[in-house]
Tab-separated table of C-alpha atoms in Angstrom:
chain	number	residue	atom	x	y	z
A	1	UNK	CA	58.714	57.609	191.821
A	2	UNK	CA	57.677	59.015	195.221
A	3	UNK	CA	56.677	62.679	195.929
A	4	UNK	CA	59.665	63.034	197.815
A	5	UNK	CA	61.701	62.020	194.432
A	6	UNK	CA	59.924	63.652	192.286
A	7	UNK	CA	60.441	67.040	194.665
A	8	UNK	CA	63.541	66.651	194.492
A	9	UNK	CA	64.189	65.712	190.835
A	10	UNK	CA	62.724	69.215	190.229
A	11	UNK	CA	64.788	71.003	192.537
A	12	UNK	CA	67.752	69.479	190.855
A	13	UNK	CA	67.287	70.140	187.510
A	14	UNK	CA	65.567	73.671	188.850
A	15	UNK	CA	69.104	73.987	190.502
A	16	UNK	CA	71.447	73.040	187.232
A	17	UNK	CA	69.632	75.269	185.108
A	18	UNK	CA	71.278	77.959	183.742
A	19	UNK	CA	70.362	81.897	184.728
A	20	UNK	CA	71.232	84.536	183.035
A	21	UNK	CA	72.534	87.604	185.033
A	22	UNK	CA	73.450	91.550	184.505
A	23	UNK	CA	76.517	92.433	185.890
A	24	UNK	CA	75.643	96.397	186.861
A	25	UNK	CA	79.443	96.754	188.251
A	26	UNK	CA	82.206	94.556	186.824
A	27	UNK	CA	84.469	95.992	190.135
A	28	UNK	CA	82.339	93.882	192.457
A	29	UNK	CA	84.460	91.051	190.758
A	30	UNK	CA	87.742	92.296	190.974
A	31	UNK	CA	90.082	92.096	193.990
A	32	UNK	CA	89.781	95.423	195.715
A	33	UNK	CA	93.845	96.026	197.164
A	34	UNK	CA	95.193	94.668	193.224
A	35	UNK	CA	91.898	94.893	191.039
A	36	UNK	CA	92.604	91.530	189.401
A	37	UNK	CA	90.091	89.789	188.568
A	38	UNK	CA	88.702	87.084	191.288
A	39	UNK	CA	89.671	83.618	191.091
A	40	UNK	CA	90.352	80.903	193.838
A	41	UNK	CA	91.259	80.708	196.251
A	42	UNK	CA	89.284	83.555	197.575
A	43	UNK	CA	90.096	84.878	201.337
A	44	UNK	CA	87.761	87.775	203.589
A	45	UNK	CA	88.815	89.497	206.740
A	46	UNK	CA	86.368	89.527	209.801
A	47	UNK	CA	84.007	91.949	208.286
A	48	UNK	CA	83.802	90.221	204.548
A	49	UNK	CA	86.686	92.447	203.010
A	50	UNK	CA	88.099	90.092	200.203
A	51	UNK	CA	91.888	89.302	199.226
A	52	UNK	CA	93.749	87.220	196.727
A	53	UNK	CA	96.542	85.039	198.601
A	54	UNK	CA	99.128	87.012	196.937
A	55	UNK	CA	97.471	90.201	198.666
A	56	UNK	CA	97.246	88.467	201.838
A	57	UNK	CA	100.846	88.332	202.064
A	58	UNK	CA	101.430	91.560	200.789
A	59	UNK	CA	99.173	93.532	203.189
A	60	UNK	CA	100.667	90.804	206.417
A	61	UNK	CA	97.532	90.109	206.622
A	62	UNK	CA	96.343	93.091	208.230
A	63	UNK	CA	93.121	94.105	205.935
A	64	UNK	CA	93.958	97.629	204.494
A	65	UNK	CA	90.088	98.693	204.046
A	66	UNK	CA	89.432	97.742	208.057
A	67	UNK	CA	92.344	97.596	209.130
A	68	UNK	CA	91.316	94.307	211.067
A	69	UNK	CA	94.831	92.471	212.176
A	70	UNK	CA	92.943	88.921	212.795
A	71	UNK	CA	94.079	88.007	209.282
A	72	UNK	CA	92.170	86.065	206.583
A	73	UNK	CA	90.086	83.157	206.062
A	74	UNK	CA	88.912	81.346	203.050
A	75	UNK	CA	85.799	83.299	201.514
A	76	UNK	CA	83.887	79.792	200.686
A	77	UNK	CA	80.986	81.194	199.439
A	78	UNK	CA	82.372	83.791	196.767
A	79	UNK	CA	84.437	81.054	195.498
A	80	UNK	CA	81.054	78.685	194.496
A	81	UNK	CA	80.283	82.218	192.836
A	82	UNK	CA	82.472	82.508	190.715
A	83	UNK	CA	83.441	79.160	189.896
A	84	UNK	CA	79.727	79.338	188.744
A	85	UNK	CA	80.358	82.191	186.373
A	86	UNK	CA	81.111	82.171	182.974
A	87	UNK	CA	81.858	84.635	180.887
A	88	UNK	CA	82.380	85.056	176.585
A	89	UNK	CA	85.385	85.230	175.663
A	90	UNK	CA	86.458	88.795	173.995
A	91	UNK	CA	86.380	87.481	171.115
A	92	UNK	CA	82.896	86.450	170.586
A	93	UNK	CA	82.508	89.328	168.010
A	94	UNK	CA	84.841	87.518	165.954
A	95	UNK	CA	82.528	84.235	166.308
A	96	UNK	CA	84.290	82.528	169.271
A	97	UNK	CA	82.178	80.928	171.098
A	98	UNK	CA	84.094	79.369	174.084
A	99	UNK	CA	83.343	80.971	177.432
A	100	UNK	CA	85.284	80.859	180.595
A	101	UNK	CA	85.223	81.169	184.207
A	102	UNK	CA	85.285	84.985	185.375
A	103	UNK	CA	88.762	85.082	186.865
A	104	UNK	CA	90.767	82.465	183.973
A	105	UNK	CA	89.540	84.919	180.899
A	106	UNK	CA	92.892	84.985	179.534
A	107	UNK	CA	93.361	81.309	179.549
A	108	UNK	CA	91.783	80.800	176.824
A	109	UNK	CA	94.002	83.822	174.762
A	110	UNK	CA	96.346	81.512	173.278
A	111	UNK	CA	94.240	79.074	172.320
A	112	UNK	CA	91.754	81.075	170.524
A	113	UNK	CA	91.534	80.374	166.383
A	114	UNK	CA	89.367	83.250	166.525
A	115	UNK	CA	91.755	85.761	167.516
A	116	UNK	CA	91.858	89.497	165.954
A	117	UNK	CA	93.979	89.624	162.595
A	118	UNK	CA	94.507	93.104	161.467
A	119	UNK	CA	94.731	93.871	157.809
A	120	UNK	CA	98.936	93.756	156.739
A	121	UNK	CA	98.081	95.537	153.253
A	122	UNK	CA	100.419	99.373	153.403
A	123	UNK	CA	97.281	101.253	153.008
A	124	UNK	CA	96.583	104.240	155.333
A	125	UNK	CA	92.717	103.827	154.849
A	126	UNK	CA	92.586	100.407	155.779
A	127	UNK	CA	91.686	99.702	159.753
A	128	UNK	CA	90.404	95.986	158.840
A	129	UNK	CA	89.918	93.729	161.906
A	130	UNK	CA	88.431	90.185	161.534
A	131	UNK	CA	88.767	86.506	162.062
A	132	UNK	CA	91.699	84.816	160.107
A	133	UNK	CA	89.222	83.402	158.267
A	134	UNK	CA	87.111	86.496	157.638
A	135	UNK	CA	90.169	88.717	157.055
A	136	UNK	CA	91.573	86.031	153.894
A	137	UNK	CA	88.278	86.967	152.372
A	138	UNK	CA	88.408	91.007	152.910
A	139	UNK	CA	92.200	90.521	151.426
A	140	UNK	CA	90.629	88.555	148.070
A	141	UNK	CA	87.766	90.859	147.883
A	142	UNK	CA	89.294	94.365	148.763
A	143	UNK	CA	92.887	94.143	147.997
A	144	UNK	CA	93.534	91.391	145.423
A	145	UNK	CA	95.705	93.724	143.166
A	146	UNK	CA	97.806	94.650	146.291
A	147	UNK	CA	99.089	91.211	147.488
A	148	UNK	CA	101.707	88.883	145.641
A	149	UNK	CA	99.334	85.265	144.917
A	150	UNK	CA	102.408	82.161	145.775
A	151	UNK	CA	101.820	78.606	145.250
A	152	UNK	CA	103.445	77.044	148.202
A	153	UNK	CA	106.583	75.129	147.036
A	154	UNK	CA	107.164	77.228	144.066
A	155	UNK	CA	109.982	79.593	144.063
A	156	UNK	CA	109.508	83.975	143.296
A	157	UNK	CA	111.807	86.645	142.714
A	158	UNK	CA	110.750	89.608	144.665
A	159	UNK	CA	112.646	92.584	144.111
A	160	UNK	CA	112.591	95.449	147.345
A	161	UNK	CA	113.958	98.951	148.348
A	162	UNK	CA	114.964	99.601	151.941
A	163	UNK	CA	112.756	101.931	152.702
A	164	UNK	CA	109.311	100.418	152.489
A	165	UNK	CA	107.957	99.603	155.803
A	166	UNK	CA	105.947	96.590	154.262
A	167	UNK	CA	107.995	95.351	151.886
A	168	UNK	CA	105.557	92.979	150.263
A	169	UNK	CA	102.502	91.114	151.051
A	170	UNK	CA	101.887	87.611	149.821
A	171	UNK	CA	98.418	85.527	149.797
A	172	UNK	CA	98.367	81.435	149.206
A	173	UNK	CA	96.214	80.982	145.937
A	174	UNK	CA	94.118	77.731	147.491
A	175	UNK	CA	93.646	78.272	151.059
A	176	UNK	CA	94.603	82.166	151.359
A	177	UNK	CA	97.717	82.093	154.305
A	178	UNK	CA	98.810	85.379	154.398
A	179	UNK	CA	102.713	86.243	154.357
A	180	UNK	CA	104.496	89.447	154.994
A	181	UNK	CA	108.397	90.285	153.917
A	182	UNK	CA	109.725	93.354	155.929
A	183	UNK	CA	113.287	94.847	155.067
A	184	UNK	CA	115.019	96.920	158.246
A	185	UNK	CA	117.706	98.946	157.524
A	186	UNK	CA	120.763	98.502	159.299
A	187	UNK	CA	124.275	100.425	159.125
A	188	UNK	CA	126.106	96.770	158.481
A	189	UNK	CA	122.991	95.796	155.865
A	190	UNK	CA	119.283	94.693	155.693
A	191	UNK	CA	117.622	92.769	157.842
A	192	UNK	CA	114.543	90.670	156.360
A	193	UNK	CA	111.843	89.356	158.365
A	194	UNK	CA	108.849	86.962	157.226
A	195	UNK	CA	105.441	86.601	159.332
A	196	UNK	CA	102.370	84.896	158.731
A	197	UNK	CA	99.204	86.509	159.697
A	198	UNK	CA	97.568	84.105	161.468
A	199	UNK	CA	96.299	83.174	165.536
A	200	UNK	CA	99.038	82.710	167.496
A	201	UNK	CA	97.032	79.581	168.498
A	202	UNK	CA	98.278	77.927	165.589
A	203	UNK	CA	101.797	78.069	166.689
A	204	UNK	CA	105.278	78.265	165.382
A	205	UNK	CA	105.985	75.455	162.923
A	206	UNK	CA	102.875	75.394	160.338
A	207	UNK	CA	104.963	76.801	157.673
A	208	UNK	CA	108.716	77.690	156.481
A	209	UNK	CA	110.495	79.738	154.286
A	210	UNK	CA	113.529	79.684	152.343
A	211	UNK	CA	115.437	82.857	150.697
A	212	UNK	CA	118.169	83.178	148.321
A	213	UNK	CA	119.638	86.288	147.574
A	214	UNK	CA	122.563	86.461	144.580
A	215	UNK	CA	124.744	89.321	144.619
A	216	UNK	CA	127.338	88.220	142.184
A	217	UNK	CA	127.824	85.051	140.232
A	218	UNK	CA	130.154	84.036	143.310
A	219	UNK	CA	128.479	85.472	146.193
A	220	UNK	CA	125.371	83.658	147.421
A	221	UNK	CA	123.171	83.890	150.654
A	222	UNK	CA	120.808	81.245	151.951
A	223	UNK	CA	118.698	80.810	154.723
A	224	UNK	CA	115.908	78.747	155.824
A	225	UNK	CA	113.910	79.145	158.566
A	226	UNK	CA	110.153	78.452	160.129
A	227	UNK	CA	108.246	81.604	159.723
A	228	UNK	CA	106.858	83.084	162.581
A	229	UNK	CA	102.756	84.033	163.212
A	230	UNK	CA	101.977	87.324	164.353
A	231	UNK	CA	98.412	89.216	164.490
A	232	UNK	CA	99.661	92.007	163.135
A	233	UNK	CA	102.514	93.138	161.228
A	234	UNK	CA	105.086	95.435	163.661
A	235	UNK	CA	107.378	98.030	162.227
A	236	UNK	CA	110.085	97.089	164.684
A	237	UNK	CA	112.956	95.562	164.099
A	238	UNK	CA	112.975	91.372	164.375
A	239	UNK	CA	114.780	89.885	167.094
A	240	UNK	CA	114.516	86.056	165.311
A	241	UNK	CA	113.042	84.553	161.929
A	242	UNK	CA	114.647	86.527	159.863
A	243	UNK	CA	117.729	87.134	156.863
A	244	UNK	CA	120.707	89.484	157.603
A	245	UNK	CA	122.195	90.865	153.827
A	246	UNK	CA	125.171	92.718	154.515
A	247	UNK	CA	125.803	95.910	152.941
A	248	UNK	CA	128.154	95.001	150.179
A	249	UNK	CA	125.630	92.448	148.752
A	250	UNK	CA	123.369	95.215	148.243
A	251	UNK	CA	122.637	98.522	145.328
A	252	UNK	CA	125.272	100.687	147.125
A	253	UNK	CA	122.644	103.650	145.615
A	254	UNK	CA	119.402	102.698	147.389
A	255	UNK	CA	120.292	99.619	149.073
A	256	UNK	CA	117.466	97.892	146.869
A	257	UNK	CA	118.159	94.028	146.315
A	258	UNK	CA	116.602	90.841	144.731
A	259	UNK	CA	115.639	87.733	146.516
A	260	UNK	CA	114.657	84.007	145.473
A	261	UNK	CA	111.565	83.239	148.121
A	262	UNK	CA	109.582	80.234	148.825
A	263	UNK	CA	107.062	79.239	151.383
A	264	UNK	CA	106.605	75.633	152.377
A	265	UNK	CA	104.187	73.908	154.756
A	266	UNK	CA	105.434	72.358	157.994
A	267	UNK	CA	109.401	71.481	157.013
A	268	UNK	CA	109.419	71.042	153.616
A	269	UNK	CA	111.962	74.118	153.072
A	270	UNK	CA	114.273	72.120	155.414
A	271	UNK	CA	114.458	69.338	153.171
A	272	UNK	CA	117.232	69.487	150.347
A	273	UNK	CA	115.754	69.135	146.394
């Protein structure tokens, strides 16, 4: 290899290799008229003020910090910057190690498995946040005598009141899914929601559920239904995935009721016995 290669070579790999940097001011990234975050395309006025294309349009191109009305060109050089950047993703502390271009960081949201799961055990004291994985372990370790154990495919009878907020929280013996039954009171009955704590990266469809609830020997409601994942439980009513009892099917003294529930992976609840 000749001088003039091996020159080179160096300044290549000198080039490719990776340098770490402080970021002093994280506003130097953002978008100065909308304070989004910068991403390409990138466009500067005459004297270097930058703009996101949206912006351009909004402003008619006349730069608000100069007021220059020659309009906007494409800012070249900032967008090698930060196409060069990469950032952790926020959820690094949770052991996430993708990273991701400065001005995409929420790309990556709903595919993180390493998204925040908050702790669904009805305990005041509890502020638990951790890694799905991390947070089926504080549940066995910290709250075993406060969660329901289920074998999936195998049917319970839970019996609620109305007024809980968390009606009852449910862990998987083997692999530790956690499941959380919520009854709403309504004036015409109870609504009854089911959610699996879990990354919404794992999407709707992983598991389903099937209720019964018996009233009399000749009044009978069923439902099936793929459970939703959520983060954390919410204390607001559900708008889908859940069971409506009306109000006559229910303990006309504290609307308190019994229910046949079983949790199935993927479709099995769909499929008739």
């Amino acid at each position: 290899m000749s001088e003039q290669q091996t020159t080179s070579a160096e300044n290549q790999s000198s080039s490719s290799t990776p340098v770490s940097l402080t970021l002093l001011d994280q506003d130097v990234l953002e978008f100065p008229i909308c304070c989004e975050p910068l991403k390409i395309p990138i466009f500067q006025c005459e004297n270097g003020h930058l703009a996101c294309s949206h912006c351009c349009e909004k402003v008619k191109k006349i730069c608000p910090s100069c007021k220059s009305p020659k309009g906007y060109n494409r800012c070249r050089a900032m967008e090698r910057v930060i196409e060069a950047c990469r950032v952790p993703w926020p959820n690094a502390k949770y052991w996430c190690k993708e990273n991701t271009s400065f001005g995409n960081r929420s790309s990556h949201e709903k595919q993180c498995l390493f998204a925040p799961c908050f702790c669904p055990v009805p305990l005041n004291d509890c502020n638990y946040v951790g890694s799905d994985k991390n947070l089926r372990n504080h549940i066995r370790s910290k709250h075993k005598d406060h969660v329901i154990p289920i074998v999936l495919d195998t049917p319970l009878t839970l019996v609620m009141g109305s007024s809980e907020k968390i009606g009852a929280c449910f862990q998987e013996k083997k692999y530790g899914e956690l499941f959380v039954v919520q009854a709403f009171r309504k004036s015409y009955g109870l609504a009854v929601s089911v959610n699996c704590i879990a990354p919404l990266a794992h999407g709707l469809g992983r598991f389903s559920c099937c209720m019964d609830v018996k009233a009399e020997p000749n009044i009978k409601l069923k439902q099936v239904f793929m459970v939703k994942e959520v983060q954390k439980v919410s204390h607001e009513e559900p708008k889908d995935s859940f069971m409506l009892i009306p109000s006559h099917m229910l303990m006309l003294t504290d609307w308190s009721f019994a229910i046949d529930i079983c949790f199935s992976r993927g479709m099995a609840s769909f499929i008739p016995a």
